[in-house]
Tab-separated table of C-alpha atoms and ligand atoms in Angstrom:
chain	number	residue	atom	x	y	z
A	1	MET	CA	28.642	-42.588	19.251
A	2	ASP	CA	28.482	-40.316	16.174
A	3	PRO	CA	32.159	-39.422	15.451
A	4	VAL	CA	31.507	-36.297	13.394
A	5	ARG	CA	28.410	-34.484	14.419
A	6	THR	CA	28.473	-32.804	17.795
A	7	SER	CA	24.884	-31.640	18.054
A	8	ARG	CA	21.733	-33.790	18.692
A	9	PRO	CA	20.293	-35.601	15.663
A	10	VAL	CA	17.905	-33.435	13.622
A	11	VAL	CA	15.063	-35.255	11.726
A	12	ALA	CA	13.360	-33.135	9.103
A	13	VAL	CA	9.765	-34.158	8.297
A	14	ILE	CA	7.674	-33.232	5.233
A	15	GLY	CA	4.295	-32.331	6.836
A	16	GLY	CA	2.938	-30.848	10.026
A	17	GLY	CA	-0.286	-32.546	10.895
A	18	GLN	CA	-1.066	-35.091	13.722
A	19	LEU	CA	1.405	-37.679	12.534
A	20	ALA	CA	4.389	-35.266	12.853
A	21	ARG	CA	2.906	-34.105	16.182
A	22	MET	CA	2.934	-37.709	17.534
A	23	MET	CA	6.444	-38.176	16.066
A	24	HIS	CA	7.445	-35.105	18.033
A	25	GLU	CA	6.357	-36.684	21.303
A	26	SER	CA	8.677	-39.694	20.613
A	27	ALA	CA	11.505	-37.251	19.497
A	28	ILE	CA	11.255	-35.438	22.887
A	29	ALA	CA	11.639	-38.719	24.774
A	30	LEU	CA	14.800	-39.681	22.755
A	31	GLY	CA	16.315	-36.207	22.886
A	32	ILE	CA	16.085	-35.906	19.051
A	33	GLU	CA	15.271	-32.638	17.396
A	34	LEU	CA	12.178	-32.895	15.113
A	35	ARG	CA	11.943	-30.300	12.465
A	36	PRO	CA	8.553	-30.458	10.585
A	37	LEU	CA	7.569	-28.419	7.583
A	38	VAL	CA	4.411	-26.802	8.755
A	39	GLU	CA	1.987	-24.997	6.413
A	40	ALA	CA	0.050	-23.499	9.265
A	41	ASP	CA	1.553	-22.235	12.468
A	42	ASP	CA	-1.551	-23.160	14.421
A	43	GLY	CA	-1.810	-26.665	12.956
A	44	ALA	CA	-1.483	-29.864	14.937
A	45	THR	CA	2.324	-29.766	14.855
A	46	GLY	CA	2.994	-26.152	14.371
A	47	ARG	CA	1.642	-25.251	17.786
A	48	VAL	CA	3.738	-27.701	19.707
A	49	VAL	CA	7.258	-27.857	18.163
A	50	VAL	CA	10.188	-25.652	19.000
A	51	THR	CA	11.962	-25.611	15.565
A	52	LYS	CA	10.148	-25.818	12.336
A	53	ALA	CA	10.238	-24.656	8.701
A	54	ALA	CA	7.237	-22.852	7.339
A	55	GLY	CA	5.685	-23.427	3.881
A	56	SER	CA	4.621	-26.021	1.454
A	57	PRO	CA	6.634	-28.914	0.020
A	58	ALA	CA	6.388	-27.138	-3.438
A	59	ASP	CA	8.169	-24.108	-2.096
A	60	PRO	CA	11.985	-24.477	-2.648
A	61	GLY	CA	12.909	-21.887	0.005
A	62	ALA	CA	10.757	-23.638	2.661
A	63	VAL	CA	12.214	-27.095	1.810
A	64	GLU	CA	15.779	-25.544	1.789
A	65	SER	CA	15.358	-24.284	5.393
A	66	LEU	CA	13.703	-27.567	6.397
A	67	VAL	CA	16.737	-29.738	5.412
A	68	ASP	CA	19.594	-27.243	6.238
A	69	GLY	CA	21.839	-29.127	8.723
A	70	ALA	CA	19.325	-32.000	9.181
A	71	ASP	CA	20.630	-35.587	9.463
A	72	VAL	CA	17.814	-37.189	7.571
A	73	LEU	CA	14.569	-36.225	5.742
A	74	THR	CA	11.404	-38.288	6.320
A	75	PHE	CA	7.717	-37.925	5.770
A	76	GLU	CA	4.303	-37.511	7.351
A	77	HIS	CA	2.576	-37.683	3.987
A	78	GLU	CA	3.640	-38.669	0.463
A	79	HIS	CA	2.476	-35.538	-1.406
A	80	ILE	CA	5.769	-34.017	-2.525
A	81	PRO	CA	6.879	-33.806	-6.212
A	82	ARG	CA	9.582	-36.331	-7.326
A	83	GLU	CA	11.913	-33.528	-8.757
A	84	VAL	CA	11.992	-31.915	-5.272
A	85	LEU	CA	13.091	-35.200	-3.696
A	86	ASP	CA	15.615	-36.028	-6.391
A	87	ALA	CA	17.264	-32.643	-5.957
A	88	LEU	CA	17.326	-33.193	-2.141
A	89	ALA	CA	18.632	-36.676	-2.330
A	90	GLU	CA	22.139	-35.309	-3.213
A	91	ARG	CA	22.117	-33.325	0.072
A	92	LEU	CA	21.057	-35.694	2.774
A	93	PRO	CA	19.689	-39.167	3.304
A	94	ILE	CA	15.949	-39.523	2.521
A	95	GLU	CA	14.166	-42.320	4.325
A	96	PRO	CA	12.320	-43.874	2.574
A	97	ALA	CA	14.363	-43.097	-0.560
A	98	PRO	CA	12.431	-41.507	-3.569
A	99	ASP	CA	12.709	-44.853	-5.482
A	100	ALA	CA	10.723	-46.633	-2.740
A	101	LEU	CA	8.353	-43.808	-1.941
A	102	VAL	CA	7.068	-43.727	-5.510
A	103	TYR	CA	5.125	-46.920	-4.665
A	104	ALA	CA	3.216	-45.094	-2.019
A	105	GLN	CA	2.693	-42.081	-4.177
A	106	ASP	CA	1.453	-43.721	-7.332
A	107	LYS	CA	-1.083	-46.487	-7.144
A	108	ILE	CA	-0.516	-47.706	-10.733
A	109	ALA	CA	3.233	-47.981	-10.072
A	110	MET	CA	2.451	-49.879	-6.939
A	111	ARG	CA	0.115	-52.272	-8.696
A	112	GLU	CA	2.595	-52.874	-11.535
A	113	ARG	CA	5.393	-53.667	-9.111
A	114	LEU	CA	3.482	-55.874	-6.720
A	115	THR	CA	2.035	-57.806	-9.620
A	116	ALA	CA	5.543	-58.268	-11.060
A	117	LEU	CA	6.557	-59.654	-7.679
A	118	GLY	CA	3.625	-62.029	-7.659
A	119	ILE	CA	2.053	-60.442	-4.553
A	120	PRO	CA	-1.697	-61.029	-4.433
A	121	CYS	CA	-3.663	-57.952	-5.418
A	122	PRO	CA	-7.234	-57.246	-6.617
A	123	ARG	CA	-7.575	-57.662	-10.425
A	124	TRP	CA	-6.690	-54.297	-11.885
A	125	ALA	CA	-6.087	-52.346	-15.168
A	126	VAL	CA	-4.957	-48.955	-16.221
A	127	VAL	CA	-7.929	-47.289	-17.932
A	128	ARG	CA	-7.732	-44.162	-20.229
A	129	ASP	CA	-11.274	-43.854	-21.298
A	130	GLU	CA	-14.774	-45.307	-21.008
A	131	ALA	CA	-13.998	-48.110	-23.581
A	132	ASP	CA	-10.937	-49.270	-21.448
A	133	LEU	CA	-13.269	-49.285	-18.425
A	134	ALA	CA	-15.944	-51.195	-20.161
A	135	ALA	CA	-13.374	-53.839	-21.457
A	136	PHE	CA	-12.130	-54.287	-17.883
A	137	ALA	CA	-15.617	-54.617	-16.492
A	138	ALA	CA	-16.415	-57.250	-19.131
A	139	ASP	CA	-13.745	-59.334	-17.362
A	140	VAL	CA	-14.461	-58.613	-13.725
A	141	GLY	CA	-18.125	-57.504	-13.784
A	142	TRP	CA	-19.747	-54.239	-12.685
A	143	PRO	CA	-19.505	-52.375	-10.365
A	144	VAL	CA	-15.794	-51.415	-10.640
A	145	ILE	CA	-13.700	-49.335	-8.261
A	146	VAL	CA	-11.888	-46.520	-10.068
A	147	LYS	CA	-9.027	-44.691	-8.346
A	148	THR	CA	-7.034	-41.512	-9.101
A	149	PRO	CA	-3.448	-42.867	-9.088
A	150	THR	CA	-1.825	-40.039	-7.087
A	151	GLY	CA	-2.688	-37.557	-4.375
A	152	GLY	CA	-5.499	-39.582	-2.842
A	153	TYR	CA	-6.134	-40.176	0.924
A	154	ASP	CA	-9.000	-41.226	3.138
A	155	GLY	CA	-10.954	-42.324	0.091
A	156	HIS	CA	-10.558	-39.049	-1.707
A	157	GLY	CA	-9.958	-40.207	-5.305
A	158	VAL	CA	-11.745	-43.606	-4.897
A	159	HIS	CA	-14.973	-43.892	-6.874
A	160	ILE	CA	-17.399	-46.708	-7.687
A	161	ALA	CA	-18.620	-47.056	-11.331
A	162	HIS	CA	-21.753	-49.017	-12.038
A	163	GLY	CA	-21.362	-48.497	-15.811
A	164	ALA	CA	-18.827	-46.770	-18.185
A	165	ARG	CA	-20.924	-43.654	-18.297
A	166	ASP	CA	-20.472	-42.987	-14.702
A	167	ALA	CA	-16.794	-42.424	-15.381
A	168	ALA	CA	-17.335	-40.063	-18.258
A	169	ASP	CA	-15.988	-37.053	-16.507
A	170	TRP	CA	-13.278	-38.785	-14.572
A	171	PHE	CA	-10.502	-39.163	-17.173
A	172	ALA	CA	-9.655	-35.477	-17.702
A	173	PRO	CA	-6.599	-35.514	-15.374
A	174	GLY	CA	-5.044	-38.674	-16.892
A	175	PRO	CA	-5.111	-42.429	-16.776
A	176	LEU	CA	-6.882	-44.123	-13.836
A	177	LEU	CA	-6.560	-47.282	-11.979
A	178	ALA	CA	-9.487	-49.687	-12.153
A	179	GLU	CA	-9.897	-52.494	-9.761
A	180	GLU	CA	-12.474	-55.241	-9.218
A	181	LEU	CA	-14.744	-54.566	-6.366
A	182	VAL	CA	-13.387	-56.974	-3.800
A	183	PRO	CA	-16.128	-58.711	-1.719
A	184	PHE	CA	-13.925	-58.617	1.376
A	185	ALA	CA	-14.964	-60.193	4.695
A	186	CYS	CA	-12.895	-57.582	6.573
A	187	GLU	CA	-9.800	-55.361	6.147
A	188	ALA	CA	-6.555	-55.813	7.814
A	189	ALA	CA	-3.210	-53.936	8.136
A	190	ALA	CA	0.316	-55.377	8.442
A	191	LEU	CA	2.664	-52.795	9.964
A	192	LEU	CA	6.429	-52.970	10.233
A	193	ALA	CA	9.522	-50.853	10.379
A	194	ARG	CA	12.837	-51.434	8.427
A	195	SER	CA	16.071	-49.630	8.945
A	196	ARG	CA	18.647	-48.721	6.293
A	197	SER	CA	20.822	-51.662	7.634
A	198	GLY	CA	17.969	-54.054	6.879
A	199	GLN	CA	16.619	-54.824	10.262
A	200	ILE	CA	12.931	-55.442	10.290
A	201	ARG	CA	10.370	-55.636	13.052
A	202	SER	CA	6.665	-56.343	12.468
A	203	TRP	CA	3.798	-55.584	14.862
A	204	PRO	CA	0.951	-57.991	15.151
A	205	VAL	CA	-1.404	-57.712	12.177
A	206	ALA	CA	-4.518	-55.649	13.013
A	207	LEU	CA	-8.075	-55.604	11.829
A	208	THR	CA	-9.267	-52.186	10.470
A	209	GLU	CA	-12.727	-50.777	9.972
A	210	GLN	CA	-13.454	-47.795	7.708
A	211	GLU	CA	-16.382	-45.480	7.775
A	212	ASP	CA	-16.997	-43.786	4.410
A	213	SER	CA	-13.371	-44.905	3.580
A	214	VAL	CA	-11.918	-43.295	6.655
A	215	CYS	CA	-10.305	-45.593	9.318
A	216	SER	CA	-12.560	-45.637	12.329
A	217	VAL	CA	-11.618	-48.661	14.477
A	218	VAL	CA	-8.492	-50.845	14.640
A	219	THR	CA	-8.157	-54.047	16.659
A	220	ALA	CA	-4.765	-55.659	17.324
A	221	PRO	CA	-3.872	-58.440	17.213
A	222	ALA	CA	-6.449	-59.625	14.496
A	223	ARG	CA	-7.470	-62.623	16.596
A	224	ALA	CA	-10.540	-63.222	14.364
A	225	LEU	CA	-8.190	-64.187	11.483
A	226	HIS	CA	-6.696	-67.699	11.159
A	227	PRO	CA	-3.110	-67.605	12.412
A	228	ARG	CA	-1.962	-68.735	9.082
A	229	THR	CA	-3.603	-65.663	7.378
A	230	ARG	CA	-1.924	-63.351	9.936
A	231	GLU	CA	1.382	-65.037	9.336
A	232	ARG	CA	0.902	-64.686	5.557
A	233	ALA	CA	-0.021	-61.085	5.914
A	234	ARG	CA	3.106	-60.380	7.888
A	235	ALA	CA	5.375	-62.312	5.424
A	236	ILE	CA	3.910	-60.352	2.489
A	237	ALA	CA	4.472	-56.986	4.204
A	238	GLU	CA	8.066	-57.922	4.997
A	239	ARG	CA	8.757	-59.111	1.504
A	240	ILE	CA	7.330	-55.800	0.147
A	241	ALA	CA	9.628	-53.903	2.519
A	242	ARG	CA	12.779	-55.808	1.400
A	243	GLU	CA	11.939	-55.867	-2.402
A	244	LEU	CA	10.940	-52.182	-2.499
A	245	ASP	CA	13.848	-51.159	-0.092
A	246	VAL	CA	11.421	-49.384	2.271
A	247	THR	CA	12.914	-47.712	5.195
A	248	GLY	CA	10.938	-46.327	8.199
A	249	VAL	CA	7.428	-47.627	8.988
A	250	LEU	CA	5.503	-49.446	6.243
A	251	ALA	CA	1.756	-50.031	6.579
A	252	VAL	CA	0.275	-52.546	4.151
A	253	GLU	CA	-3.516	-52.312	3.953
A	254	MET	CA	-5.120	-55.593	2.844
A	255	PHE	CA	-8.471	-57.038	2.059
A	256	VAL	CA	-9.356	-60.433	3.648
A	257	VAL	CA	-11.368	-62.657	1.395
A	258	GLY	CA	-12.717	-66.283	1.854
A	259	THR	CA	-13.227	-67.953	5.099
A	260	GLY	CA	-11.619	-70.903	7.086
A	261	ALA	CA	-8.981	-72.668	5.104
A	262	ASP	CA	-9.716	-70.480	2.054
A	263	GLU	CA	-9.101	-67.238	3.992
A	264	ARG	CA	-6.459	-65.099	2.179
A	265	VAL	CA	-5.315	-61.559	1.795
A	266	LEU	CA	-5.023	-59.189	-1.174
A	267	VAL	CA	-2.937	-56.091	-0.886
A	268	ASN	CA	-4.952	-52.740	-1.188
A	269	GLU	CA	-2.326	-50.170	-0.608
A	270	LEU	CA	0.938	-49.021	0.879
A	271	ALA	CA	1.885	-46.231	3.136
A	272	MET	CA	5.540	-45.538	3.981
A	273	ARG	CA	5.237	-43.563	7.177
A	274	PRO	CA	3.458	-44.003	10.533
A	275	HIS	CA	-0.097	-44.769	9.783
A	276	ASN	CA	-3.561	-44.466	11.389
A	277	THR	CA	-3.803	-48.309	11.575
A	278	GLY	CA	-0.686	-48.152	13.741
A	279	HIS	CA	-1.789	-45.626	16.345
A	280	TRP	CA	-2.688	-48.532	18.736
A	281	THR	CA	1.145	-49.308	18.977
A	282	ILE	CA	1.735	-46.191	20.993
A	283	ASP	CA	-0.205	-47.698	23.939
A	284	GLY	CA	-0.523	-51.257	23.005
A	285	SER	CA	3.009	-52.259	22.113
A	286	ILE	CA	6.505	-51.934	23.816
A	287	THR	CA	7.734	-49.696	20.945
A	288	GLY	CA	5.145	-47.318	19.350
A	289	GLN	CA	5.227	-46.626	15.582
A	290	PHE	CA	6.409	-43.080	15.975
A	291	GLU	CA	9.424	-43.950	18.078
A	292	GLN	CA	10.133	-46.853	15.737
A	293	HIS	CA	9.948	-44.711	12.646
A	294	LEU	CA	12.555	-42.314	14.222
A	295	ARG	CA	14.785	-45.231	15.141
A	296	ALA	CA	14.460	-46.775	11.601
A	297	VAL	CA	15.203	-43.482	9.719
A	298	LEU	CA	18.236	-42.775	11.851
A	299	ASP	CA	19.338	-46.444	11.385
A	300	LEU	CA	19.325	-47.043	15.128
A	301	PRO	CA	18.423	-50.546	16.531
A	302	LEU	CA	14.691	-51.137	16.402
A	303	GLY	CA	12.706	-51.702	19.622
A	304	SER	CA	10.501	-54.626	20.532
A	305	THR	CA	7.139	-54.813	18.819
A	306	ASP	CA	5.650	-57.192	21.460
A	307	LEU	CA	2.287	-56.314	23.040
A	308	ILE	CA	2.821	-54.387	26.265
A	309	VAL	CA	0.465	-56.831	28.107
A	310	PRO	CA	0.955	-60.349	26.671
A	311	GLY	CA	-2.377	-61.877	25.576
A	312	SER	CA	-4.186	-58.588	25.540
A	313	SER	CA	-5.914	-56.760	22.808
A	314	ALA	CA	-5.520	-53.059	21.851
A	315	VAL	CA	-8.606	-51.292	20.355
A	316	MET	CA	-8.101	-47.828	18.868
A	317	VAL	CA	-11.209	-45.718	17.958
A	318	ASN	CA	-10.750	-42.484	15.974
A	319	LEU	CA	-12.425	-39.234	17.013
A	320	LEU	CA	-13.928	-38.065	13.708
A	321	GLY	CA	-15.518	-34.672	14.221
A	322	SER	CA	-17.210	-33.372	17.348
A	323	ASP	CA	-20.123	-31.311	18.316
A	324	LEU	CA	-18.005	-29.493	20.870
A	325	PRO	CA	-15.907	-26.452	19.998
A	326	ASP	CA	-12.914	-28.161	21.551
A	327	PRO	CA	-12.948	-31.821	22.552
A	328	ALA	CA	-10.326	-31.200	25.193
A	329	ARG	CA	-12.993	-29.495	27.241
A	330	ALA	CA	-14.659	-32.937	27.618
A	331	LEU	CA	-11.554	-34.733	28.795
A	332	GLY	CA	-13.072	-35.326	32.254
A	333	ASP	CA	-16.256	-36.894	30.710
A	334	ALA	CA	-14.098	-38.977	28.373
A	335	MET	CA	-11.865	-40.226	31.148
A	336	ARG	CA	-14.955	-41.202	33.222
A	337	ALA	CA	-16.722	-42.859	30.259
A	338	GLY	CA	-13.486	-44.743	29.074
A	339	GLY	CA	-12.235	-45.556	32.602
A	340	PRO	CA	-8.753	-45.409	33.954
A	341	THR	CA	-7.224	-47.503	31.207
A	342	ALA	CA	-8.401	-45.424	28.301
A	343	ARG	CA	-5.549	-43.567	26.635
A	344	ILE	CA	-6.636	-40.354	25.052
A	345	HIS	CA	-4.808	-38.518	22.324
A	346	LEU	CA	-6.100	-35.160	20.968
A	347	TYR	CA	-4.365	-33.490	18.068
A	348	GLY	CA	-5.077	-29.864	18.873
A	349	LYS	CA	-6.888	-29.317	15.526
A	350	GLU	CA	-9.752	-27.045	14.768
A	351	VAL	CA	-13.061	-28.932	14.803
A	352	ARG	CA	-14.619	-29.681	11.405
A	353	PRO	CA	-17.179	-32.317	10.493
A	354	GLY	CA	-15.608	-35.705	10.003
A	355	ARG	CA	-12.076	-34.404	10.606
A	356	LYS	CA	-9.533	-36.643	12.495
A	357	LEU	CA	-9.250	-34.826	15.805
A	358	GLY	CA	-7.855	-37.535	17.991
A	359	HIS	CA	-8.047	-41.185	18.982
A	360	VAL	CA	-8.558	-43.349	22.064
A	361	THR	CA	-6.828	-46.667	22.682
A	362	VAL	CA	-7.813	-49.211	25.377
A	363	VAL	CA	-5.713	-52.256	26.126
A	364	ASP	CA	-7.652	-55.096	27.768
A	365	PRO	CA	-7.757	-58.930	27.786
A	366	ASP	CA	-11.211	-58.650	26.350
A	367	PRO	CA	-11.351	-56.912	22.969
A	368	ALA	CA	-15.194	-56.415	23.169
A	369	ARG	CA	-14.726	-54.597	26.469
A	370	ALA	CA	-11.782	-52.516	25.090
A	371	LEU	CA	-14.034	-51.441	22.090
A	372	GLU	CA	-16.818	-50.537	24.487
A	373	LEU	CA	-14.678	-48.386	26.624
A	374	ALA	CA	-12.849	-46.708	23.700
A	375	ARG	CA	-16.111	-45.969	21.950
A	376	ALA	CA	-17.585	-44.473	25.181
A	377	ALA	CA	-14.583	-42.188	25.662
A	378	VAL	CA	-14.839	-41.086	21.972
A	379	ALA	CA	-18.551	-40.481	22.291
A	380	ALA	CA	-17.878	-38.050	25.209
A	381	LEU	CA	-15.155	-36.269	23.130
A	382	ARG	CA	-17.795	-35.911	20.425
A	383	GLY	CA	-20.115	-34.231	22.960
A	384	GLU	CA	-22.610	-36.998	22.810
A	385	GLN	CA	-24.750	-37.573	25.945
A	386	GLN	CA	-24.671	-41.044	27.249
A	387	PRO	CA	-24.363	-42.947	30.420
A	388	PRO	CA	-20.756	-43.789	31.501
A	389	ALA	CA	-19.543	-47.216	30.132
A	390	ALA	CA	-16.835	-47.792	32.709
A	391	ALA	CA	-17.656	-49.934	35.669
A	392	PRO	CA	-16.895	-48.128	39.019
A	393	ASP	CA	-13.225	-48.775	39.582
A	394	PRO	CA	-11.969	-48.270	43.109
A	395	ASP	CA	-8.565	-46.667	42.969
A	396	PRO	CA	-6.233	-49.445	44.285
A	397	GLN	CA	-4.118	-46.726	46.017
A	398	GLU	CA	-7.071	-45.715	48.128
A	399	PRO	CA	-7.661	-47.590	51.324
A	400	ARG	CA	-10.955	-49.387	50.866
B	501	ADP	P1	-7.152	-44.148	0.016
B	501	ADP	O1	-5.731	-44.126	-0.577
B	501	ADP	O2	-7.810	-42.833	-0.404
B	501	ADP	O3	-7.219	-44.366	1.403
B	501	ADP	P2	-7.803	-46.728	-0.588
B	501	ADP	O4	-7.338	-47.400	-1.849
B	501	ADP	O5	-7.196	-47.172	0.670
B	501	ADP	O6	-7.858	-45.217	-0.717
B	501	ADP	O7	-9.470	-47.132	-0.573
B	501	ADP	C1	-10.144	-46.632	0.542
B	501	ADP	C2	-11.245	-47.704	1.015
B	501	ADP	O8	-12.049	-47.897	-0.086
B	501	ADP	C3	-10.605	-49.014	1.350
B	501	ADP	O9	-10.246	-49.066	2.720
B	501	ADP	C4	-11.730	-49.987	1.085
B	501	ADP	O10	-12.694	-49.876	2.172
B	501	ADP	C5	-12.418	-49.398	-0.177
B	501	ADP	N1	-11.750	-49.960	-1.376
B	501	ADP	C6	-10.754	-49.561	-2.052
B	501	ADP	N2	-10.384	-50.318	-3.037
B	501	ADP	C7	-11.382	-51.363	-3.111
B	501	ADP	C8	-11.664	-52.442	-3.905
B	501	ADP	N3	-10.821	-52.789	-4.949
B	501	ADP	N4	-12.682	-53.221	-3.593
B	501	ADP	C9	-13.480	-52.967	-2.444
B	501	ADP	N5	-13.297	-51.904	-1.661
B	501	ADP	C10	-12.277	-51.120	-1.977
């Protein structure tokens, strides 16, 4: 038991979107107080939490009230200035620490560090102008992927250049990260949590699909990959966690290239917080990523990451936009379409085109069936008319 503090643990979180909202669900179960920094009172988290600080991470007063009396500071997103974090580091533990978080904030710093560690990445270069870009393309060939090093998410800040001229207007904010266009067979994500004491637990590696650079479907475990590739992906993620001293949840997004015996992974990017590619763990694994993140940042023992149903697959489908004014009005249709095993999560956000409004996970021995049911539930939440996918399922509690 904590010998000094007499009140329940308080976890301060930078951010107030759906990730902090789902962290709050786990905090309630554990009797932990979650205190998010919400920019909008009616946002995904603002409308459900009891205690919160209001304002932006750039507002010193807001950050002050966020950390006052908190046990630890953690994150829902990485967009917080380094100076703010350095000042806070003297006040309370920050998990992950600013020295680790920098590799999730800055893609150039991440590429430099991973390359120094010998971790496989796409070929890359820092480019400052069109001439640099043309020189890089002379090596790797056009087209080239060009990324803004900081502040990107969901593909914002990721561009494709077919020639140096395409990039003429892109250099004003500063140097960019150029990468070869990887002809990947598929994308995967290795997810783990690590605590300050060094305990690490990895979940099974998942396959991820993106639509317009936004995560749309995640399937775990990634049974389509060779077991050796899955093992390699897990080992790479664990090595990154240890070398970079990451604490909390770490998601390592990867490209899978080659086939059969030549199948291998290249690291695309890092997120040091619960991540969309890990939402399946809430329903598919014994310990979900949000609970595990809380355990890790409070340096508590980590929970089991085994599948909740051994041998099953978990498929998560994102709800991206909806034709309905509020998808929660279609819960009945979604439950009928997805069947009794579909787990529906809605984030309480205002509907906008393409916006992440929720997700549905189905755990089933057959991944194709899980995908079909999860897709059917999501279609109903989008307001799309379609016949129900779920087979009639007599309630086992009803006499037949
Ligand atoms: P963000 O941080 O905005 O999510 P990412 O670097 O993860 O940006 O890129 C988003 C998506 O763009 C990736 O999931 C992938 O589909 C595609 N992508 C990014 N880099 C490359 C690359 N070097 N080669 C091929 N596709 C890429």
